[in-house]
Amino acid sequence: MSLVAQAYNKQSKDDQQVFFVRLDYESAPKTFQSYGVQSVPMLFHIPPSVSADKAGKDYSVSARDKYQIPASPDAESIAGFLRDRTGVSVEIKRSMIMSYVLLAVVFAIMAALVKPVINSLPTILALVRNTGLWAVVSAGVYTCAISGLIFDIIRQPQMYYANPQTGQIMFFYPQSGNQFVVEGFVVGFLNLACSIALIAVAVFLPKIKDPQTRNIAMGVGIFAFIFCFRSVRSLYIMKNQWYGRVY
């Protein structure tokens, strides 16, 4: 808030229509009580039309005129609240010295890496053309995509649940609409195993020259696919009871 107030004072030296007041709860608890402030830090807008009808009566401030400052406040959000409630736009200007220093450091590092990168081009090209590397990267991206990694980042669920009374550990959330982190990756790796088993059975195992070894390998690959697929299906039915009755 101090940064917004300073920017406004510099911007409107001759015509100041907005005044900033900072109050500490310990020094003025009655003021907070009069405005119905239940938690701090709180920013609220008091237009000129707001006043107490009678002495001692609490002021009435609408919810739109209150802004609960988040744990990590930024001057731009406070300036946006000021613009929305008063129509006054404040341009937040920060020192660009650190940005210039950081940019200079980045360019210096890039310039220092030019020669080593050029000298290492054969190795880099060989690495980029490595199909095994891309297979591992693709498998990792696929596993993260189907394991609900984006859901975990947004919702931040628990890794697993441990019952504080019995000590029993639960890795799978019993209902649909939510999941534990471990649960998502278990299902993701089971799906990945299904894919690997199918690819092996369809592409690699038929190339085995020895018939007996090929038949055993094909049987193991098919069994692995069936086991992983049934495991995924049983987990899905556990979380969605209706699925087992329909299919």
PDB file of N, CA, C and O in Angstrom, residues 33-104:
ATOM      1  N   GLN A  33     -13.540  -1.726  14.969  1.00  0.00           N
ATOM      2  CA  GLN A  33     -14.850  -2.219  15.376  1.00  0.00           C
ATOM      3  C   GLN A  33     -15.959  -1.397  14.747  1.00  0.00           C
ATOM      4  O   GLN A  33     -16.982  -1.938  14.330  1.00  0.00           O
ATOM      5  N   SER A  34     -15.756  -0.080  14.651  1.00  0.00           N
ATOM      6  CA  SER A  34     -16.772   0.788  14.065  1.00  0.00           C
ATOM      7  C   SER A  34     -17.015   0.462  12.590  1.00  0.00           C
ATOM      8  O   SER A  34     -18.143   0.543  12.100  1.00  0.00           O
ATOM      9  N   TYR A  35     -15.952   0.067  11.875  1.00  0.00           N
ATOM     10  CA  TYR A  35     -16.090  -0.250  10.462  1.00  0.00           C
ATOM     11  C   TYR A  35     -16.363  -1.727  10.212  1.00  0.00           C
ATOM     12  O   TYR A  35     -16.433  -2.166   9.072  1.00  0.00           O
ATOM     13  N   GLY A  36     -16.512  -2.513  11.245  1.00  0.00           N
ATOM     14  CA  GLY A  36     -16.853  -3.926  11.092  1.00  0.00           C
ATOM     15  C   GLY A  36     -15.743  -4.755  10.494  1.00  0.00           C
ATOM     16  O   GLY A  36     -16.003  -5.746   9.801  1.00  0.00           O
ATOM     17  N   VAL A  37     -14.504  -4.391  10.746  1.00  0.00           N
ATOM     18  CA  VAL A  37     -13.362  -5.137  10.221  1.00  0.00           C
ATOM     19  C   VAL A  37     -13.071  -6.309  11.156  1.00  0.00           C
ATOM     20  O   VAL A  37     -12.785  -6.110  12.336  1.00  0.00           O
ATOM     21  N   GLN A  38     -13.171  -7.533  10.603  1.00  0.00           N
ATOM     22  CA  GLN A  38     -12.995  -8.728  11.412  1.00  0.00           C
ATOM     23  C   GLN A  38     -11.584  -9.292  11.327  1.00  0.00           C
ATOM     24  O   GLN A  38     -11.171 -10.047  12.203  1.00  0.00           O
ATOM     25  N   SER A  39     -10.859  -8.999  10.256  1.00  0.00           N
ATOM     26  CA  SER A  39      -9.514  -9.540  10.084  1.00  0.00           C
ATOM     27  C   SER A  39      -8.631  -8.508   9.410  1.00  0.00           C
ATOM     28  O   SER A  39      -9.121  -7.644   8.677  1.00  0.00           O
ATOM     29  N   VAL A  40      -7.364  -8.581   9.680  1.00  0.00           N
ATOM     30  CA  VAL A  40      -6.377  -7.672   9.098  1.00  0.00           C
ATOM     31  C   VAL A  40      -5.268  -8.507   8.456  1.00  0.00           C
ATOM     32  O   VAL A  40      -5.050  -9.656   8.859  1.00  0.00           O
ATOM     33  N   PRO A  41      -4.533  -7.978   7.466  1.00  0.00           N
ATOM     34  CA  PRO A  41      -4.665  -6.608   6.933  1.00  0.00           C
ATOM     35  C   PRO A  41      -5.873  -6.471   6.005  1.00  0.00           C
ATOM     36  O   PRO A  41      -6.185  -7.384   5.258  1.00  0.00           O
ATOM     37  N   MET A  42      -6.533  -5.346   6.097  1.00  0.00           N
ATOM     38  CA  MET A  42      -7.736  -5.047   5.314  1.00  0.00           C
ATOM     39  C   MET A  42      -7.619  -3.637   4.754  1.00  0.00           C
ATOM     40  O   MET A  42      -7.223  -2.712   5.461  1.00  0.00           O
ATOM     41  N   LEU A  43      -7.947  -3.493   3.483  1.00  0.00           N
ATOM     42  CA  LEU A  43      -7.975  -2.188   2.845  1.00  0.00           C
ATOM     43  C   LEU A  43      -9.428  -1.871   2.521  1.00  0.00           C
ATOM     44  O   LEU A  43     -10.115  -2.689   1.904  1.00  0.00           O
ATOM     45  N   PHE A  44      -9.912  -0.740   2.982  1.00  0.00           N
ATOM     46  CA  PHE A  44     -11.285  -0.384   2.641  1.00  0.00           C
ATOM     47  C   PHE A  44     -11.382   1.072   2.218  1.00  0.00           C
ATOM     48  O   PHE A  44     -10.638   1.930   2.674  1.00  0.00           O
ATOM     49  N   HIS A  45     -12.308   1.303   1.325  1.00  0.00           N
ATOM     50  CA  HIS A  45     -12.502   2.620   0.714  1.00  0.00           C
ATOM     51  C   HIS A  45     -13.656   3.332   1.397  1.00  0.00           C
ATOM     52  O   HIS A  45     -14.750   2.776   1.546  1.00  0.00           O
ATOM     53  N   ILE A  46     -13.420   4.535   1.819  1.00  0.00           N
ATOM     54  CA  ILE A  46     -14.454   5.341   2.479  1.00  0.00           C
ATOM     55  C   ILE A  46     -14.738   6.541   1.581  1.00  0.00           C
ATOM     56  O   ILE A  46     -13.942   7.494   1.542  1.00  0.00           O
ATOM     57  N   PRO A  47     -15.816   6.516   0.842  1.00  0.00           N
ATOM     58  CA  PRO A  47     -16.140   7.663  -0.021  1.00  0.00           C
ATOM     59  C   PRO A  47     -16.599   8.855   0.805  1.00  0.00           C
ATOM     60  O   PRO A  47     -16.963   8.708   1.985  1.00  0.00           O
ATOM     61  N   PRO A  48     -16.601  10.058   0.245  1.00  0.00           N
ATOM     62  CA  PRO A  48     -17.016  11.257   0.998  1.00  0.00           C
ATOM     63  C   PRO A  48     -18.449  11.190   1.496  1.00  0.00           C
ATOM     64  O   PRO A  48     -18.794  11.851   2.472  1.00  0.00           O
ATOM     65  N   SER A  49     -19.266  10.377   0.859  1.00  0.00           N
ATOM     66  CA  SER A  49     -20.681  10.316   1.245  1.00  0.00           C
ATOM     67  C   SER A  49     -20.927   9.480   2.495  1.00  0.00           C
ATOM     68  O   SER A  49     -22.017   9.513   3.060  1.00  0.00           O
ATOM     69  N   VAL A  50     -19.932   8.718   2.942  1.00  0.00           N
ATOM     70  CA  VAL A  50     -20.116   7.834   4.093  1.00  0.00           C
ATOM     71  C   VAL A  50     -19.801   8.590   5.380  1.00  0.00           C
ATOM     72  O   VAL A  50     -18.754   9.197   5.517  1.00  0.00           O
ATOM     73  N   SER A  51     -20.732   8.527   6.302  1.00  0.00           N
ATOM     74  CA  SER A  51     -20.516   9.132   7.615  1.00  0.00           C
ATOM     75  C   SER A  51     -21.493   8.512   8.595  1.00  0.00           C
ATOM     76  O   SER A  51     -22.446   7.846   8.208  1.00  0.00           O
ATOM     77  N   ALA A  52     -21.248   8.725   9.870  1.00  0.00           N
ATOM     78  CA  ALA A  52     -22.164   8.229  10.895  1.00  0.00           C
ATOM     79  C   ALA A  52     -23.342   9.175  11.028  1.00  0.00           C
ATOM     80  O   ALA A  52     -23.175  10.387  11.086  1.00  0.00           O
ATOM     81  N   ASP A  53     -24.580   8.617  11.079  1.00  0.00           N
ATOM     82  CA  ASP A  53     -25.766   9.463  11.223  1.00  0.00           C
ATOM     83  C   ASP A  53     -25.817  10.100  12.608  1.00  0.00           C
ATOM     84  O   ASP A  53     -26.220  11.233  12.771  1.00  0.00           O
ATOM     85  N   LYS A  54     -25.381   9.362  13.575  1.00  0.00           N
ATOM     86  CA  LYS A  54     -25.396   9.864  14.945  1.00  0.00           C
ATOM     87  C   LYS A  54     -24.062   9.551  15.608  1.00  0.00           C
ATOM     88  O   LYS A  54     -23.348   8.636  15.219  1.00  0.00           O
ATOM     89  N   ALA A  55     -23.765  10.346  16.607  1.00  0.00           N
ATOM     90  CA  ALA A  55     -22.503  10.131  17.321  1.00  0.00           C
ATOM     91  C   ALA A  55     -22.500   8.759  17.987  1.00  0.00           C
ATOM     92  O   ALA A  55     -23.475   8.364  18.619  1.00  0.00           O
ATOM     93  N   GLY A  56     -21.433   8.054  17.841  1.00  0.00           N
ATOM     94  CA  GLY A  56     -21.329   6.738  18.462  1.00  0.00           C
ATOM     95  C   GLY A  56     -21.857   5.607  17.621  1.00  0.00           C
ATOM     96  O   GLY A  56     -21.696   4.449  17.970  1.00  0.00           O
ATOM     97  N   LYS A  57     -22.518   5.902  16.495  1.00  0.00           N
ATOM     98  CA  LYS A  57     -23.078   4.857  15.649  1.00  0.00           C
ATOM     99  C   LYS A  57     -22.002   4.311  14.727  1.00  0.00           C
ATOM    100  O   LYS A  57     -21.157   5.045  14.238  1.00  0.00           O
ATOM    101  N   ASP A  58     -22.043   2.995  14.498  1.00  0.00           N
ATOM    102  CA  ASP A  58     -21.047   2.368  13.638  1.00  0.00           C
ATOM    103  C   ASP A  58     -21.217   2.814  12.198  1.00  0.00           C
ATOM    104  O   ASP A  58     -22.333   3.061  11.724  1.00  0.00           O
ATOM    105  N   TYR A  59     -20.117   2.926  11.521  1.00  0.00           N
ATOM    106  CA  TYR A  59     -20.137   3.244  10.100  1.00  0.00           C
ATOM    107  C   TYR A  59     -20.556   2.004   9.306  1.00  0.00           C
ATOM    108  O   TYR A  59     -20.340   0.871   9.735  1.00  0.00           O
ATOM    109  N   SER A  60     -21.108   2.222   8.145  1.00  0.00           N
ATOM    110  CA  SER A  60     -21.523   1.118   7.275  1.00  0.00           C
ATOM    111  C   SER A  60     -20.682   1.157   6.008  1.00  0.00           C
ATOM    112  O   SER A  60     -20.785   2.096   5.216  1.00  0.00           O
ATOM    113  N   VAL A  61     -19.849   0.155   5.808  1.00  0.00           N
ATOM    114  CA  VAL A  61     -19.011   0.049   4.620  1.00  0.00           C
ATOM    115  C   VAL A  61     -19.427  -1.204   3.865  1.00  0.00           C
ATOM    116  O   VAL A  61     -19.433  -2.302   4.430  1.00  0.00           O
ATOM    117  N   SER A  62     -19.784  -1.045   2.597  1.00  0.00           N
ATOM    118  CA  SER A  62     -20.253  -2.176   1.804  1.00  0.00           C
ATOM    119  C   SER A  62     -19.107  -3.142   1.517  1.00  0.00           C
ATOM    120  O   SER A  62     -17.928  -2.796   1.612  1.00  0.00           O
ATOM    121  N   ALA A  63     -19.487  -4.361   1.147  1.00  0.00           N
ATOM    122  CA  ALA A  63     -18.479  -5.383   0.862  1.00  0.00           C
ATOM    123  C   ALA A  63     -17.624  -5.002  -0.339  1.00  0.00           C
ATOM    124  O   ALA A  63     -16.446  -5.359  -0.411  1.00  0.00           O
ATOM    125  N   ARG A  64     -18.192  -4.259  -1.284  1.00  0.00           N
ATOM    126  CA  ARG A  64     -17.435  -3.848  -2.463  1.00  0.00           C
ATOM    127  C   ARG A  64     -16.320  -2.863  -2.118  1.00  0.00           C
ATOM    128  O   ARG A  64     -15.343  -2.738  -2.849  1.00  0.00           O
ATOM    129  N   ASP A  65     -16.487  -2.164  -1.008  1.00  0.00           N
ATOM    130  CA  ASP A  65     -15.484  -1.175  -0.598  1.00  0.00           C
ATOM    131  C   ASP A  65     -14.405  -1.771   0.301  1.00  0.00           C
ATOM    132  O   ASP A  65     -13.572  -1.043   0.829  1.00  0.00           O
ATOM    133  N   LYS A  66     -14.442  -3.097   0.463  1.00  0.00           N
ATOM    134  CA  LYS A  66     -13.439  -3.768   1.290  1.00  0.00           C
ATOM    135  C   LYS A  66     -12.567  -4.663   0.413  1.00  0.00           C
ATOM    136  O   LYS A  66     -13.058  -5.316  -0.506  1.00  0.00           O
ATOM    137  N   TYR A  67     -11.300  -4.681   0.714  1.00  0.00           N
ATOM    138  CA  TYR A  67     -10.359  -5.516  -0.024  1.00  0.00           C
ATOM    139  C   TYR A  67      -9.472  -6.237   0.979  1.00  0.00           C
ATOM    140  O   TYR A  67      -8.668  -5.615   1.672  1.00  0.00           O
ATOM    141  N   GLN A  68      -9.654  -7.557   1.060  1.00  0.00           N
ATOM    142  CA  GLN A  68      -8.843  -8.367   1.955  1.00  0.00           C
ATOM    143  C   GLN A  68      -7.473  -8.579   1.325  1.00  0.00           C
ATOM    144  O   GLN A  68      -7.348  -9.235   0.288  1.00  0.00           O
ATOM    145  N   ILE A  69      -6.444  -8.009   1.926  1.00  0.00           N
ATOM    146  CA  ILE A  69      -5.103  -8.099   1.357  1.00  0.00           C
ATOM    147  C   ILE A  69      -4.585  -9.527   1.510  1.00  0.00           C
ATOM    148  O   ILE A  69      -4.608 -10.086   2.606  1.00  0.00           O
ATOM    149  N   PRO A  70      -4.133 -10.166   0.413  1.00  0.00           N
ATOM    150  CA  PRO A  70      -3.661 -11.555   0.479  1.00  0.00           C
ATOM    151  C   PRO A  70      -2.338 -11.672   1.214  1.00  0.00           C
ATOM    152  O   PRO A  70      -1.706 -10.671   1.575  1.00  0.00           O
ATOM    153  N   ALA A  71      -1.900 -12.920   1.414  1.00  0.00           N
ATOM    154  CA  ALA A  71      -0.651 -13.161   2.139  1.00  0.00           C
ATOM    155  C   ALA A  71       0.554 -12.607   1.383  1.00  0.00           C
ATOM    156  O   ALA A  71       1.524 -12.177   1.991  1.00  0.00           O
ATOM    157  N   SER A  72       0.476 -12.633   0.049  1.00  0.00           N
ATOM    158  CA  SER A  72       1.556 -12.076  -0.774  1.00  0.00           C
ATOM    159  C   SER A  72       0.992 -10.928  -1.606  1.00  0.00           C
ATOM    160  O   SER A  72       0.659 -11.097  -2.782  1.00  0.00           O
ATOM    161  N   PRO A  73       0.826  -9.750  -0.993  1.00  0.00           N
ATOM    162  CA  PRO A  73       0.189  -8.629  -1.708  1.00  0.00           C
ATOM    163  C   PRO A  73       1.102  -8.057  -2.784  1.00  0.00           C
ATOM    164  O   PRO A  73       2.322  -8.171  -2.700  1.00  0.00           O
ATOM    165  N   ASP A  74       0.488  -7.468  -3.792  1.00  0.00           N
ATOM    166  CA  ASP A  74       1.260  -6.764  -4.805  1.00  0.00           C
ATOM    167  C   ASP A  74       0.602  -5.414  -5.040  1.00  0.00           C
ATOM    168  O   ASP A  74      -0.623  -5.256  -4.894  1.00  0.00           O
ATOM    169  N   ALA A  75       1.420  -4.447  -5.414  1.00  0.00           N
ATOM    170  CA  ALA A  75       0.939  -3.079  -5.572  1.00  0.00           C
ATOM    171  C   ALA A  75      -0.082  -2.965  -6.704  1.00  0.00           C
ATOM    172  O   ALA A  75      -0.998  -2.136  -6.640  1.00  0.00           O
ATOM    173  N   GLU A  76       0.064  -3.806  -7.742  1.00  0.00           N
ATOM    174  CA  GLU A  76      -0.846  -3.725  -8.883  1.00  0.00           C
ATOM    175  C   GLU A  76      -2.275  -4.079  -8.500  1.00  0.00           C
ATOM    176  O   GLU A  76      -3.226  -3.440  -8.969  1.00  0.00           O
ATOM    177  N   SER A  77      -2.462  -5.101  -7.658  1.00  0.00           N
ATOM    178  CA  SER A  77      -3.817  -5.472  -7.245  1.00  0.00           C
ATOM    179  C   SER A  77      -4.445  -4.382  -6.381  1.00  0.00           C
ATOM    180  O   SER A  77      -5.641  -4.098  -6.496  1.00  0.00           O
ATOM    181  N   ILE A  78      -3.659  -3.760  -5.516  1.00  0.00           N
ATOM    182  CA  ILE A  78      -4.174  -2.661  -4.693  1.00  0.00           C
ATOM    183  C   ILE A  78      -4.514  -1.465  -5.569  1.00  0.00           C
ATOM    184  O   ILE A  78      -5.540  -0.802  -5.371  1.00  0.00           O
ATOM    185  N   ALA A  79      -3.671  -1.175  -6.568  1.00  0.00           N
ATOM    186  CA  ALA A  79      -3.959  -0.086  -7.499  1.00  0.00           C
ATOM    187  C   ALA A  79      -5.221  -0.384  -8.306  1.00  0.00           C
ATOM    188  O   ALA A  79      -5.995   0.529  -8.630  1.00  0.00           O
ATOM    189  N   GLY A  80      -5.447  -1.648  -8.631  1.00  0.00           N
ATOM    190  CA  GLY A  80      -6.676  -2.023  -9.331  1.00  0.00           C
ATOM    191  C   GLY A  80      -7.910  -1.795  -8.484  1.00  0.00           C
ATOM    192  O   GLY A  80      -8.945  -1.336  -8.976  1.00  0.00           O
ATOM    193  N   PHE A  81      -7.826  -2.109  -7.197  1.00  0.00           N
ATOM    194  CA  PHE A  81      -8.944  -1.842  -6.280  1.00  0.00           C
ATOM    195  C   PHE A  81      -9.203  -0.341  -6.174  1.00  0.00           C
ATOM    196  O   PHE A  81     -10.353   0.108  -6.177  1.00  0.00           O
ATOM    197  N   LEU A  82      -8.136   0.436  -6.107  1.00  0.00           N
ATOM    198  CA  LEU A  82      -8.269   1.896  -6.042  1.00  0.00           C
ATOM    199  C   LEU A  82      -8.930   2.439  -7.308  1.00  0.00           C
ATOM    200  O   LEU A  82      -9.821   3.297  -7.239  1.00  0.00           O
ATOM    201  N   ARG A  83      -8.527   1.922  -8.456  1.00  0.00           N
ATOM    202  CA  ARG A  83      -9.116   2.376  -9.716  1.00  0.00           C
ATOM    203  C   ARG A  83     -10.588   1.988  -9.818  1.00  0.00           C
ATOM    204  O   ARG A  83     -11.424   2.742 -10.302  1.00  0.00           O
ATOM    205  N   ASP A  84     -10.912   0.800  -9.337  1.00  0.00           N
ATOM    206  CA  ASP A  84     -12.298   0.321  -9.422  1.00  0.00           C
ATOM    207  C   ASP A  84     -13.224   1.129  -8.532  1.00  0.00           C
ATOM    208  O   ASP A  84     -14.373   1.395  -8.894  1.00  0.00           O
ATOM    209  N   ARG A  85     -12.756   1.540  -7.353  1.00  0.00           N
ATOM    210  CA  ARG A  85     -13.632   2.211  -6.400  1.00  0.00           C
ATOM    211  C   ARG A  85     -13.623   3.741  -6.543  1.00  0.00           C
ATOM    212  O   ARG A  85     -14.601   4.401  -6.193  1.00  0.00           O
ATOM    213  N   THR A  86     -12.517   4.305  -7.037  1.00  0.00           N
ATOM    214  CA  THR A  86     -12.434   5.771  -7.110  1.00  0.00           C
ATOM    215  C   THR A  86     -12.310   6.303  -8.527  1.00  0.00           C
ATOM    216  O   THR A  86     -12.492   7.506  -8.745  1.00  0.00           O
ATOM    217  N   GLY A  87     -11.982   5.459  -9.473  1.00  0.00           N
ATOM    218  CA  GLY A  87     -11.766   5.912 -10.836  1.00  0.00           C
ATOM    219  C   GLY A  87     -10.406   6.545 -11.055  1.00  0.00           C
ATOM    220  O   GLY A  87     -10.139   7.094 -12.125  1.00  0.00           O
ATOM    221  N   VAL A  88      -9.535   6.486 -10.058  1.00  0.00           N
ATOM    222  CA  VAL A  88      -8.206   7.081 -10.148  1.00  0.00           C
ATOM    223  C   VAL A  88      -7.208   5.995 -10.522  1.00  0.00           C
ATOM    224  O   VAL A  88      -7.107   4.972  -9.840  1.00  0.00           O
ATOM    225  N   SER A  89      -6.477   6.211 -11.604  1.00  0.00           N
ATOM    226  CA  SER A  89      -5.477   5.253 -12.061  1.00  0.00           C
ATOM    227  C   SER A  89      -4.100   5.667 -11.536  1.00  0.00           C
ATOM    228  O   SER A  89      -3.714   6.832 -11.671  1.00  0.00           O
ATOM    229  N   VAL A  90      -3.416   4.712 -10.954  1.00  0.00           N
ATOM    230  CA  VAL A  90      -2.077   4.960 -10.419  1.00  0.00           C
ATOM    231  C   VAL A  90      -1.092   4.072 -11.166  1.00  0.00           C
ATOM    232  O   VAL A  90      -1.265   2.852 -11.229  1.00  0.00           O
ATOM    233  N   GLU A  91      -0.079   4.675 -11.725  1.00  0.00           N
ATOM    234  CA  GLU A  91       0.952   3.924 -12.434  1.00  0.00           C
ATOM    235  C   GLU A  91       2.063   3.557 -11.461  1.00  0.00           C
ATOM    236  O   GLU A  91       2.690   4.429 -10.867  1.00  0.00           O
ATOM    237  N   ILE A  92       2.268   2.249 -11.290  1.00  0.00           N
ATOM    238  CA  ILE A  92       3.288   1.760 -10.375  1.00  0.00           C
ATOM    239  C   ILE A  92       4.625   1.717 -11.111  1.00  0.00           C
ATOM    240  O   ILE A  92       4.783   1.008 -12.103  1.00  0.00           O
ATOM    241  N   LYS A  93       5.572   2.499 -10.634  1.00  0.00           N
ATOM    242  CA  LYS A  93       6.900   2.545 -11.251  1.00  0.00           C
ATOM    243  C   LYS A  93       7.916   1.985 -10.264  1.00  0.00           C
ATOM    244  O   LYS A  93       8.077   2.496  -9.165  1.00  0.00           O
ATOM    245  N   ARG A  94       8.569   0.930 -10.682  1.00  0.00           N
ATOM    246  CA  ARG A  94       9.607   0.316  -9.863  1.00  0.00           C
ATOM    247  C   ARG A  94      10.979   0.575 -10.475  1.00  0.00           C
ATOM    248  O   ARG A  94      11.092   0.807 -11.674  1.00  0.00           O
ATOM    249  N   SER A  95      11.973   0.482  -9.659  1.00  0.00           N
ATOM    250  CA  SER A  95      13.343   0.672 -10.133  1.00  0.00           C
ATOM    251  C   SER A  95      13.712  -0.458 -11.095  1.00  0.00           C
ATOM    252  O   SER A  95      13.473  -1.640 -10.822  1.00  0.00           O
ATOM    253  N   MET A  96      14.287  -0.073 -12.226  1.00  0.00           N
ATOM    254  CA  MET A  96      14.659  -1.049 -13.244  1.00  0.00           C
ATOM    255  C   MET A  96      16.129  -1.454 -13.155  1.00  0.00           C
ATOM    256  O   MET A  96      16.614  -2.190 -14.024  1.00  0.00           O
ATOM    257  N   ILE A  97      16.826  -1.018 -12.119  1.00  0.00           N
ATOM    258  CA  ILE A  97      18.256  -1.300 -12.009  1.00  0.00           C
ATOM    259  C   ILE A  97      18.512  -2.809 -11.928  1.00  0.00           C
ATOM    260  O   ILE A  97      19.358  -3.361 -12.649  1.00  0.00           O
ATOM    261  N   MET A  98      17.759  -3.503 -11.050  1.00  0.00           N
ATOM    262  CA  MET A  98      17.965  -4.936 -10.895  1.00  0.00           C
ATOM    263  C   MET A  98      17.619  -5.686 -12.174  1.00  0.00           C
ATOM    264  O   MET A  98      18.265  -6.684 -12.520  1.00  0.00           O
ATOM    265  N   SER A  99      16.604  -5.192 -12.900  1.00  0.00           N
ATOM    266  CA  SER A  99      16.239  -5.834 -14.164  1.00  0.00           C
ATOM    267  C   SER A  99      17.363  -5.699 -15.172  1.00  0.00           C
ATOM    268  O   SER A  99      17.696  -6.654 -15.890  1.00  0.00           O
ATOM    269  N   TYR A 100      17.962  -4.517 -15.233  1.00  0.00           N
ATOM    270  CA  TYR A 100      19.070  -4.309 -16.158  1.00  0.00           C
ATOM    271  C   TYR A 100      20.278  -5.161 -15.765  1.00  0.00           C
ATOM    272  O   TYR A 100      20.963  -5.726 -16.634  1.00  0.00           O
ATOM    273  N   VAL A 101      20.552  -5.249 -14.466  1.00  0.00           N
ATOM    274  CA  VAL A 101      21.671  -6.068 -13.998  1.00  0.00           C
ATOM    275  C   VAL A 101      21.429  -7.537 -14.350  1.00  0.00           C
ATOM    276  O   VAL A 101      22.333  -8.238 -14.840  1.00  0.00           O
ATOM    277  N   LEU A 102      20.218  -8.011 -14.106  1.00  0.00           N
ATOM    278  CA  LEU A 102      19.883  -9.400 -14.417  1.00  0.00           C
ATOM    279  C   LEU A 102      20.003  -9.670 -15.914  1.00  0.00           C
ATOM    280  O   LEU A 102      20.520 -10.707 -16.339  1.00  0.00           O
ATOM    281  N   LEU A 103      19.518  -8.722 -16.727  1.00  0.00           N
ATOM    282  CA  LEU A 103      19.612  -8.870 -18.179  1.00  0.00           C
ATOM    283  C   LEU A 103      21.067  -8.918 -18.627  1.00  0.00           C
ATOM    284  O   LEU A 103      21.441  -9.727 -19.492  1.00  0.00           O
ATOM    285  N   ALA A 104      21.910  -8.072 -18.038  1.00  0.00           N
ATOM    286  CA  ALA A 104      23.329  -8.066 -18.385  1.00  0.00           C
ATOM    287  C   ALA A 104      23.987  -9.390 -17.999  1.00  0.00           C
ATOM    288  O   ALA A 104      24.810  -9.932 -18.751  1.00  0.00           O
TER     289      ALA A 104
END
